[in-house]
Coordinates of C-alpha atoms in Angstrom, one line a residue:
M1 CA -5.1 4.4 1.3
N2 CA -4.6 8.0 2.0
G3 CA -5.4 9.7 5.3
F4 CA -3.3 11.1 8.1
N5 CA 0.0 12.4 6.7
F6 CA 3.1 12.1 9.0
T7 CA 6.6 13.3 7.9
V8 CA 9.9 13.2 9.6
P9 CA 13.4 14.8 9.1
S10 CA 15.6 13.6 6.3
V11 CA 18.2 10.9 7.0
E12 CA 20.7 9.6 4.4
A13 CA 22.4 6.4 5.4
S14 CA 25.0 4.1 3.9
A15 CA 27.4 1.3 5.0
R16 CA 30.4 3.3 4.0
S17 CA 29.7 6.4 6.0
T18 CA 27.4 7.4 8.8
S19 CA 25.7 10.8 8.7
T20 CA 23.6 12.7 11.1
P21 CA 20.2 14.2 10.4
S22 CA 20.4 17.5 8.7
T23 CA 17.9 20.3 8.4
P24 CA 15.6 19.1 5.5
K25 CA 14.4 21.1 2.6
Q26 CA 11.4 18.8 2.5
P27 CA 10.4 16.5 5.3
Y28 CA 10.9 12.8 4.5
Y29 CA 12.9 9.7 5.4
T30 CA 15.3 8.7 2.7
C31 CA 17.9 6.0 2.4
S32 CA 20.3 4.5 -0.2
R33 CA 20.9 0.9 -1.1
D34 CA 24.2 0.6 0.8
L35 CA 22.4 -0.1 4.1
P36 CA 23.0 -3.5 5.6
L37 CA 20.0 -5.7 4.7
P38 CA 19.1 -8.1 7.4
Y39 CA 15.8 -9.4 5.9
P40 CA 15.7 -12.8 4.2
Q41 CA 15.7 -12.8 0.4
P42 CA 12.2 -13.3 -1.1
K43 CA 11.2 -16.6 -2.5
S44 CA 11.2 -17.1 -6.2
H45 CA 8.0 -16.1 -7.9
L46 CA 5.9 -17.7 -10.6
P47 CA 3.9 -15.4 -12.9
I48 CA 0.4 -16.8 -12.6
L49 CA -2.6 -14.7 -13.7
Y50 CA -5.4 -16.7 -12.0
H51 CA -5.2 -19.1 -9.2
P52 CA -8.1 -21.5 -8.3
T53 CA -7.7 -21.6 -4.5
M54 CA -8.8 -24.2 -2.1
T55 CA -12.2 -23.6 -0.5
T56 CA -12.1 -24.2 3.2
T57 CA -14.5 -23.5 6.1
T58 CA -14.1 -21.9 9.4
T59 CA -13.9 -24.3 12.4
S60 CA -14.1 -23.7 16.1
E61 CA -10.3 -24.1 16.2
D62 CA -9.8 -21.5 13.5
R63 CA -12.0 -18.5 13.9
V64 CA -10.5 -16.8 10.9
P65 CA -12.6 -16.9 7.7
R66 CA -10.6 -18.7 5.1
G67 CA -11.1 -19.7 1.5
D68 CA -12.7 -17.9 -1.5
V69 CA -15.7 -15.8 -0.6
V70 CA -18.3 -13.6 -2.4
A71 CA -18.4 -10.2 -0.6
P72 CA -19.7 -6.7 -1.5
L73 CA -17.0 -4.2 -2.7
N74 CA -17.7 -0.5 -3.1
F75 CA -16.6 0.8 -6.5
Y76 CA -16.4 4.3 -7.9
E77 CA -19.5 6.0 -9.3
P78 CA -19.1 9.4 -10.9
P79 CA -20.8 12.6 -9.5
S80 CA -24.4 12.8 -10.8
D81 CA -23.8 16.4 -12.0
G82 CA -20.9 15.4 -14.2
S83 CA -18.4 17.5 -12.2
S84 CA -14.8 16.5 -11.5
P85 CA -14.5 14.2 -8.5
F86 CA -12.8 15.2 -5.3
N87 CA -12.0 14.1 -1.7
N88 CA -11.6 16.6 1.2
I89 CA -9.3 15.2 3.9
D90 CA -10.6 16.1 7.4
P91 CA -13.0 18.7 6.0
A92 CA -14.3 21.5 8.2
P93 CA -18.0 21.3 9.3
G94 CA -20.3 21.9 6.4
V95 CA -17.7 20.9 3.8
P96 CA -18.5 17.7 1.9
E97 CA -16.0 14.8 2.3
R98 CA -16.5 13.9 -1.4
N99 CA -18.8 14.6 -4.3
Y100 CA -19.0 11.2 -5.9
S101 CA -20.8 8.0 -4.7
T102 CA -20.2 4.2 -4.8
Q103 CA -21.6 1.2 -6.6
T104 CA -21.7 -1.8 -4.4
V105 CA -21.1 -5.1 -6.3
P106 CA -20.8 -8.7 -5.0
V107 CA -17.3 -9.9 -6.0
T108 CA -15.6 -13.3 -5.8
I109 CA -12.4 -12.7 -3.7
H110 CA -9.9 -15.5 -3.9
D111 CA -7.9 -16.5 -0.8
I112 CA -4.2 -16.8 -1.7
R113 CA -3.1 -18.5 1.5
G114 CA -0.6 -21.2 0.4
L115 CA 0.0 -19.4 -3.0
E116 CA 1.7 -16.3 -1.6
S117 CA 4.8 -16.6 -3.7
S118 CA 2.8 -16.7 -7.0
F119 CA 2.3 -12.9 -7.2
T120 CA 4.9 -10.2 -8.0
L121 CA 5.0 -6.5 -8.2
D122 CA 5.8 -6.5 -12.0
N123 CA 2.9 -8.9 -12.8
D124 CA 0.3 -8.0 -10.3
A125 CA 1.4 -4.8 -8.5
F126 CA 1.2 -6.6 -5.2
Q127 CA 3.5 -9.0 -3.4
I128 CA 3.4 -11.0 -0.2
L129 CA 6.4 -11.2 2.2
Q130 CA 6.5 -13.7 5.1
G131 CA 8.6 -14.7 8.0
L132 CA 9.8 -11.2 8.9
P133 CA 11.4 -10.6 12.3
P134 CA 9.6 -8.5 14.9
S135 CA 10.0 -4.8 14.6
A136 CA 12.1 -2.9 17.2
E137 CA 8.9 -0.8 17.5
E138 CA 7.3 -3.7 19.2
D139 CA 10.2 -4.2 21.7
P140 CA 10.0 -2.2 24.9
A141 CA 13.7 -3.0 25.5
K142 CA 14.5 -0.9 22.4
N143 CA 12.1 1.9 23.6
G144 CA 9.5 0.9 21.0
S145 CA 6.1 2.4 21.4
N146 CA 4.2 -0.6 20.0
F147 CA 3.0 1.6 17.1
T148 CA 1.4 4.2 19.3
S149 CA 3.9 7.1 18.8
D150 CA 4.5 8.7 15.4
A151 CA 8.0 9.8 16.4
S152 CA 8.9 6.3 17.6
I153 CA 7.5 4.7 14.4
S154 CA 9.6 7.1 12.3
Q155 CA 12.7 6.4 14.3
L156 CA 12.4 2.6 14.6
Y157 CA 10.1 1.3 11.9
Y158 CA 10.9 3.5 9.0
P159 CA 14.5 2.3 8.7
E160 CA 13.2 -1.3 8.8
V161 CA 10.8 -0.6 6.0
T162 CA 13.5 1.1 4.0
R163 CA 15.8 -2.0 4.3
L164 CA 12.9 -4.3 3.4
L165 CA 12.1 -2.4 0.2
L166 CA 15.8 -2.2 -0.9
D167 CA 16.3 -5.9 -0.2
T168 CA 13.0 -7.0 -1.9
I169 CA 12.8 -4.9 -5.0
P170 CA 15.5 -5.8 -7.6
G171 CA 17.6 -2.8 -8.7
S172 CA 16.2 -0.4 -6.2
N173 CA 18.8 2.1 -4.9
K174 CA 16.9 4.8 -3.1
V175 CA 13.8 5.0 -0.9
I176 CA 12.0 8.1 0.4
I177 CA 9.3 7.4 3.0
F178 CA 6.9 10.3 3.1
D179 CA 4.1 9.2 5.5
H180 CA 2.2 6.5 7.2
T181 CA -1.3 5.7 8.4
I182 CA -2.5 3.6 11.3
R183 CA -6.0 2.2 11.1
R184 CA -8.1 0.6 13.8
T185 CA -11.7 -0.7 13.6
S186 CA -12.7 1.1 16.9
P187 CA -15.2 3.8 16.4
S188 CA -13.0 6.2 18.4
A189 CA -10.0 5.6 16.1
P190 CA -8.9 8.6 13.9
R191 CA -8.7 6.3 10.9
G192 CA -10.6 3.1 10.3
P193 CA -10.4 0.5 7.4
V194 CA -11.3 2.1 4.1
Q195 CA -14.1 0.2 2.4
R196 CA -13.9 1.8 -1.0
V197 CA -12.0 0.5 -4.0
H198 CA -9.2 2.9 -4.8
I199 CA -5.6 3.4 -5.9
D200 CA -3.6 5.8 -3.7
Q201 CA -1.8 7.8 -6.4
T202 CA -1.9 8.7 -10.1
A203 CA 1.0 9.3 -12.5
Y204 CA 0.5 13.1 -12.0
S205 CA 0.5 12.9 -8.2
V206 CA 3.5 10.6 -8.1
A207 CA 5.6 13.0 -10.1
Q208 CA 4.4 15.7 -7.8
R209 CA 5.5 13.7 -4.8
V210 CA 9.0 13.2 -6.3
R211 CA 9.4 17.0 -6.8
R212 CA 8.1 17.6 -3.3
H213 CA 10.3 15.2 -1.4
A214 CA 13.5 15.2 -3.4
S215 CA 16.4 17.1 -1.8
S216 CA 16.5 19.7 -4.7
P217 CA 14.7 20.4 -8.0
E218 CA 17.8 19.1 -9.8
E219 CA 17.7 15.8 -7.9
A220 CA 13.9 15.5 -8.6
E221 CA 14.4 15.9 -12.4
R222 CA 17.2 13.4 -12.3
L223 CA 15.1 10.9 -10.4
L224 CA 12.2 11.4 -12.8
Q225 CA 14.4 10.3 -15.7
G226 CA 14.8 6.8 -14.2
R227 CA 12.4 4.2 -12.9
Y228 CA 10.3 5.5 -9.9
R229 CA 7.4 4.0 -8.0
I230 CA 5.2 4.4 -5.0
V231 CA 5.0 1.3 -2.9
N232 CA 2.9 1.0 0.3
V233 CA 4.1 -1.5 2.9
W234 CA 1.0 -2.8 4.8
R235 CA 1.0 -5.0 7.9
P236 CA -1.5 -5.9 10.6
L237 CA -0.9 -4.8 14.2
N238 CA -3.2 -7.4 15.8
K239 CA -1.5 -9.9 18.2
G240 CA -3.3 -12.8 16.5
P241 CA -4.3 -13.5 12.9
V242 CA -6.6 -10.9 11.3
E243 CA -10.2 -11.9 11.7
S244 CA -12.1 -8.9 10.4
Y245 CA -12.0 -6.4 7.6
P246 CA -9.1 -8.0 5.6
L247 CA -7.6 -6.2 2.7
A248 CA -8.6 -7.1 -0.8
F249 CA -6.5 -6.3 -3.9
A250 CA -6.9 -6.8 -7.6
S251 CA -4.2 -8.1 -9.9
S252 CA -3.0 -5.0 -11.8
Q253 CA -2.9 -6.8 -15.2
T254 CA -6.6 -7.5 -14.9
V255 CA -7.6 -3.9 -14.5
D256 CA -8.2 -1.8 -17.6
D257 CA -6.9 1.8 -17.8
K258 CA -10.4 3.0 -18.8
D259 CA -11.8 1.9 -15.4
I260 CA -9.3 4.1 -13.4
V261 CA -10.6 7.6 -12.7
P262 CA -8.3 10.4 -11.2
V263 CA -9.9 12.0 -8.1
E264 CA -8.6 15.3 -6.7
H265 CA -7.3 14.8 -3.1
R266 CA -7.4 18.0 -1.1
Y267 CA -5.6 18.4 2.3
K268 CA -6.2 21.2 4.8
N269 CA -2.7 22.4 4.5
G270 CA -3.3 23.4 0.9
Y271 CA -1.6 20.5 -0.7
T272 CA -3.7 18.9 -3.5
G273 CA -2.8 15.5 -5.0
Q274 CA -4.7 12.8 -6.8
T275 CA -6.0 9.4 -5.9
A276 CA -7.9 7.1 -8.3
G277 CA -11.4 5.7 -8.1
V278 CA -12.0 2.3 -9.8
L279 CA -15.0 1.3 -11.9
H280 CA -16.2 -2.3 -11.6
D281 CA -15.5 -4.7 -14.4
E282 CA -16.2 -8.4 -14.6
G283 CA -12.7 -9.1 -15.8
Q284 CA -11.0 -7.9 -12.6
K285 CA -9.5 -10.7 -10.5
W286 CA -9.6 -10.0 -6.7
Y287 CA -7.6 -11.6 -3.9
F288 CA -7.0 -11.5 -0.2
L289 CA -4.7 -13.2 2.3
S290 CA -6.7 -14.8 5.1
G291 CA -5.6 -14.6 8.7
M292 CA -2.6 -12.2 8.1
T293 CA -0.1 -12.1 11.0
G294 CA 2.5 -9.6 12.2
D295 CA 5.4 -11.3 10.4
E296 CA 3.7 -10.8 7.0
R297 CA 3.7 -7.8 4.7
I298 CA 1.8 -6.8 1.6
L299 CA 3.6 -4.6 -0.9
L300 CA 1.0 -2.5 -2.7
E301 CA 2.4 -0.8 -5.8
C302 CA 0.4 2.4 -6.5
F303 CA 2.5 3.4 -9.5
D304 CA 5.4 2.2 -11.6
S305 CA 6.9 4.5 -14.3
W306 CA 7.9 1.4 -16.3
A307 CA 4.3 0.3 -16.7
G308 CA 3.3 0.1 -20.3
K309 CA 6.8 0.8 -21.7
E310 CA 7.3 -1.2 -24.8
D311 CA 11.1 -0.9 -25.2
L312 CA 11.9 -3.1 -22.2
E313 CA 13.3 -6.6 -22.4
E314 CA 10.6 -9.3 -22.1
G315 CA 11.6 -10.2 -18.6
S316 CA 11.4 -6.6 -17.4
K317 CA 7.9 -5.7 -18.7
V318 CA 5.5 -4.3 -16.1
K319 CA 1.8 -5.4 -16.4
G320 CA -0.3 -2.5 -15.1
G321 CA 1.9 -1.2 -12.3
R322 CA -1.0 0.0 -10.0
V323 CA -3.1 -2.0 -7.6
P324 CA -6.7 -1.3 -6.7
H325 CA -7.4 -2.3 -3.1
T326 CA -10.0 -2.0 -0.3
A327 CA -10.9 -3.3 3.1
F328 CA -14.0 -5.5 3.0
E329 CA -16.4 -7.2 5.4
D330 CA -16.2 -10.9 5.1
P331 CA -19.8 -12.2 5.6
R332 CA -18.3 -15.2 7.5
Q333 CA -16.6 -13.1 10.2
R334 CA -18.0 -13.5 13.7
A335 CA -20.1 -10.6 15.1
D336 CA -17.6 -10.4 18.0
A337 CA -14.4 -10.8 15.8
E338 CA -11.4 -8.7 16.9
G339 CA -11.3 -5.4 15.1
R340 CA -8.5 -5.2 12.5
E341 CA -5.5 -2.9 13.3
S342 CA -2.9 -2.1 10.7
I343 CA -0.2 0.3 9.6
E344 CA 0.7 1.3 6.0
V345 CA 3.9 3.1 5.2
R346 CA 4.1 4.9 1.9
A347 CA 7.4 5.2 0.1
L348 CA 8.9 6.5 -3.2
V349 CA 11.2 3.8 -4.6
F350 CA 13.8 4.6 -7.2
G351 CA 15.9 2.4 -9.5
P352 CA 17.2 0.8 -11.5

């Protein structure tokens, strides 16, 4: 989900040597694989395409909606005049936010609570991580701001996200974090949950990101010769389990390329990238994780340069490599349910 862009100075770190921040050519947070990795290793994964989940009901003891649900999702609908679609981020008065519309479709969304380890980045372009320790950003004793200060988030949370990605994604050797977004359901919040099915990046915009955030044109071209991805690390900020506007995501291998439409993404600073709108198709399989808590993360893979490559060994093939996702309103959620709060950190991940 694209929105507010926040960037920080470059930091290279390794276990063998300690470096100090230098004046960056491009603003980003980057780190190599040699960092100490305190997070637990992920559980083994089983490549399962479709999962018939348990259907449960919400009780007075558990106010979180759980189990499979049919809910409306908003899919991409092309501009009526046939023009190329675009988004304007924080447009000036009188400038349209977008020139395309949405098609609202009721969709069955399967609750994967209890089946979290069945999904992988290579098979589904999303992955669930659990049992993570509290962030230093949540600890006042470590001068954490509890996710209220961009500077503190970059100083305390970005290194944790970097270590998590290096530890979780096999063969990864370099991470560049290039921005984050905080979303709150409150009407006064700068960013709220996005209720539109989308993919954050396209192949074109990811290569553009690599060239923008690499330390030099030479490094960018070298990195583009290997495997590169964009992975969002999404977590809730609510103190209790998420009750409202959970995140839905479709298994990448069930989404056809013909249903993914590049959309120009225009920022006020002059930068133009691409996101992707997603057309509805009955073959798509949609999921969510009910009652997410602060010790859980969703990895959302927006792009993988290995997707569709035929010359890979069978165990290394990537099925799709890009995950449509959206917030949705669960029809079972209480009218006075606590508003969802979340942070997503966007990172370029390189290797092997």
